[in-house]
């Protein structure tokens, strides 16, 4: 039995945190370690931002990186979590679909 997906950092820690979302090895793929950025500025709205769902659309990861650089200085409240690249195998292959199984991650 494999371990469940887990974070390598505490997203409840106030301020900024960086780490990874570790997705264990599956039957047809190796384990994935997705970089994650967290900004926790207390009570308020929560927002999840992802990029790189489709490997041939690079705008999302680029904007995510810019947000990671800008957000710590922003006057906000609440929590923002950013996963710049949600589908690393597709980004590495510059493919809309995941090369592991040929599926579109946005349709699964």
mmCIF file of C-alpha atoms in Angstrom:
data_model
loop_
_atom_site.group_PDB
_atom_site.id
_atom_site.type_symbol
_atom_site.label_atom_id
_atom_site.label_comp_id
_atom_site.label_asym_id
_atom_site.label_seq_id
_atom_site.Cartn_x
_atom_site.Cartn_y
_atom_site.Cartn_z
ATOM 1 C CA UNK A 1 0.000 0.000 0.000
ATOM 2 C CA UNK A 2 1.405 3.398 -0.948
ATOM 3 C CA UNK A 3 1.436 6.525 1.149
ATOM 4 C CA UNK A 4 -1.229 9.157 0.466
ATOM 5 C CA UNK A 5 -0.263 12.434 -1.222
ATOM 6 C CA UNK A 6 1.254 14.826 1.308
ATOM 7 C CA UNK A 7 2.818 18.272 1.680
ATOM 8 C CA UNK A 8 6.428 18.721 2.785
ATOM 9 C CA UNK A 9 5.565 21.918 4.701
ATOM 10 C CA UNK A 10 2.861 23.297 6.986
ATOM 11 C CA UNK A 11 0.445 25.500 4.976
ATOM 12 C CA UNK A 12 -1.088 26.752 8.252
ATOM 13 C CA UNK A 13 2.154 28.518 9.202
ATOM 14 C CA UNK A 14 1.677 32.305 8.995
ATOM 15 C CA UNK A 15 3.514 34.099 6.201
ATOM 16 C CA UNK A 16 5.077 32.474 3.161
ATOM 17 C CA UNK A 17 6.049 28.831 2.843
ATOM 18 C CA UNK A 18 7.461 26.772 0.005
ATOM 19 C CA UNK A 19 7.653 23.038 -0.352
ATOM 20 C CA UNK A 20 6.259 20.205 -2.400
ATOM 21 C CA UNK A 21 3.114 18.183 -2.844
ATOM 22 C CA UNK A 22 4.395 14.612 -3.062
ATOM 23 C CA UNK A 23 2.179 12.295 -5.095
ATOM 24 C CA UNK A 24 3.235 8.659 -4.570
ATOM 25 C CA UNK A 25 4.248 6.304 -7.341
ATOM 26 C CA UNK A 26 1.309 4.802 -9.194
ATOM 27 C CA UNK A 27 0.891 1.592 -11.168
ATOM 28 C CA UNK A 28 2.001 3.310 -14.374
ATOM 29 C CA UNK A 29 4.174 6.230 -13.209
ATOM 30 C CA UNK A 30 6.887 7.310 -10.811
ATOM 31 C CA UNK A 31 6.229 9.515 -7.798
ATOM 32 C CA UNK A 32 5.802 13.219 -8.528
ATOM 33 C CA UNK A 33 6.982 16.121 -6.406
ATOM 34 C CA UNK A 34 5.069 19.280 -7.323
ATOM 35 C CA UNK A 35 6.462 22.624 -6.123
ATOM 36 C CA UNK A 36 3.933 24.516 -3.982
ATOM 37 C CA UNK A 37 3.920 28.089 -2.641
ATOM 38 C CA UNK A 38 1.695 29.095 0.263
ATOM 39 C CA UNK A 39 0.877 32.558 1.573
ATOM 40 C CA UNK A 40 -1.092 32.614 4.822
ATOM 41 C CA UNK A 41 -2.144 36.067 6.019
ATOM 42 C CA UNK A 42 -4.781 34.990 8.522
ATOM 43 C CA UNK A 43 -8.546 34.930 8.257
ATOM 44 C CA UNK A 44 -10.182 35.704 4.947
ATOM 45 C CA UNK A 45 -10.853 34.163 1.563
ATOM 46 C CA UNK A 46 -8.880 31.185 0.298
ATOM 47 C CA UNK A 47 -7.626 30.830 -3.261
ATOM 48 C CA UNK A 48 -5.896 27.967 -5.098
ATOM 49 C CA UNK A 49 -4.007 28.892 -8.279
ATOM 50 C CA UNK A 50 -2.672 26.196 -10.607
ATOM 51 C CA UNK A 51 -0.747 26.285 -13.852
ATOM 52 C CA UNK A 52 0.621 23.679 -16.197
ATOM 53 C CA UNK A 53 -2.460 21.463 -16.416
ATOM 54 C CA UNK A 54 -1.882 21.310 -20.174
ATOM 55 C CA UNK A 55 1.804 21.007 -21.016
ATOM 56 C CA UNK A 56 1.543 23.044 -24.203
ATOM 57 C CA UNK A 57 0.142 26.095 -22.373
ATOM 58 C CA UNK A 58 3.077 27.768 -20.638
ATOM 59 C CA UNK A 59 1.352 31.019 -19.677
ATOM 60 C CA UNK A 60 -0.035 29.598 -16.415
ATOM 61 C CA UNK A 61 3.319 28.544 -14.935
ATOM 62 C CA UNK A 62 4.880 31.872 -15.964
ATOM 63 C CA UNK A 63 2.108 33.911 -14.329
ATOM 64 C CA UNK A 64 2.253 31.676 -11.240
ATOM 65 C CA UNK A 65 5.978 32.404 -10.851
ATOM 66 C CA UNK A 66 5.340 36.141 -11.167
ATOM 67 C CA UNK A 67 2.593 35.942 -8.539
ATOM 68 C CA UNK A 68 4.911 34.059 -6.174
ATOM 69 C CA UNK A 69 7.409 36.909 -6.472
ATOM 70 C CA UNK A 70 4.773 39.646 -6.058
ATOM 71 C CA UNK A 71 2.312 38.278 -3.478
ATOM 72 C CA UNK A 72 4.404 38.470 -0.278
ATOM 73 C CA UNK A 73 4.397 42.272 -0.622
ATOM 74 C CA UNK A 74 0.683 42.516 -1.497
ATOM 75 C CA UNK A 75 -1.801 43.940 0.995
ATOM 76 C CA UNK A 76 -4.151 40.972 1.252
ATOM 77 C CA UNK A 77 -5.840 38.871 3.893
ATOM 78 C CA UNK A 78 -6.624 35.184 3.737
ATOM 79 C CA UNK A 79 -4.688 32.367 2.155
ATOM 80 C CA UNK A 80 -3.334 31.690 -1.331
ATOM 81 C CA UNK A 81 -1.789 28.411 -2.462
ATOM 82 C CA UNK A 82 -0.039 28.227 -5.834
ATOM 83 C CA UNK A 83 0.943 25.064 -7.705
ATOM 84 C CA UNK A 84 2.807 26.457 -10.748
ATOM 85 C CA UNK A 85 3.010 23.131 -12.611
ATOM 86 C CA UNK A 86 0.174 20.704 -11.957
ATOM 87 C CA UNK A 87 1.157 18.211 -14.681
ATOM 88 C CA UNK A 88 4.985 18.008 -14.973
ATOM 89 C CA UNK A 89 5.059 15.059 -17.422
ATOM 90 C CA UNK A 90 2.873 16.984 -19.904
ATOM 91 C CA UNK A 91 4.932 20.174 -19.492
ATOM 92 C CA UNK A 92 8.169 18.243 -20.037
ATOM 93 C CA UNK A 93 6.675 16.688 -23.194
ATOM 94 C CA UNK A 94 5.080 20.026 -24.272
ATOM 95 C CA UNK A 95 1.869 18.030 -24.734
ATOM 96 C CA UNK A 96 -1.743 18.909 -23.992
ATOM 97 C CA UNK A 97 -2.318 15.377 -22.713
ATOM 98 C CA UNK A 98 -0.341 13.511 -20.078
ATOM 99 C CA UNK A 99 2.174 11.244 -21.848
ATOM 100 C CA UNK A 100 1.789 8.574 -19.156
ATOM 101 C CA UNK A 101 -1.766 7.642 -20.169
ATOM 102 C CA UNK A 102 -2.638 9.993 -23.050
ATOM 103 C CA UNK A 103 -5.451 11.610 -21.054
ATOM 104 C CA UNK A 104 -6.322 15.290 -20.710
ATOM 105 C CA UNK A 105 -5.912 16.041 -16.978
ATOM 106 C CA UNK A 106 -8.656 18.678 -17.225
ATOM 107 C CA UNK A 107 -11.149 16.006 -18.358
ATOM 108 C CA UNK A 108 -10.350 13.207 -15.909
#
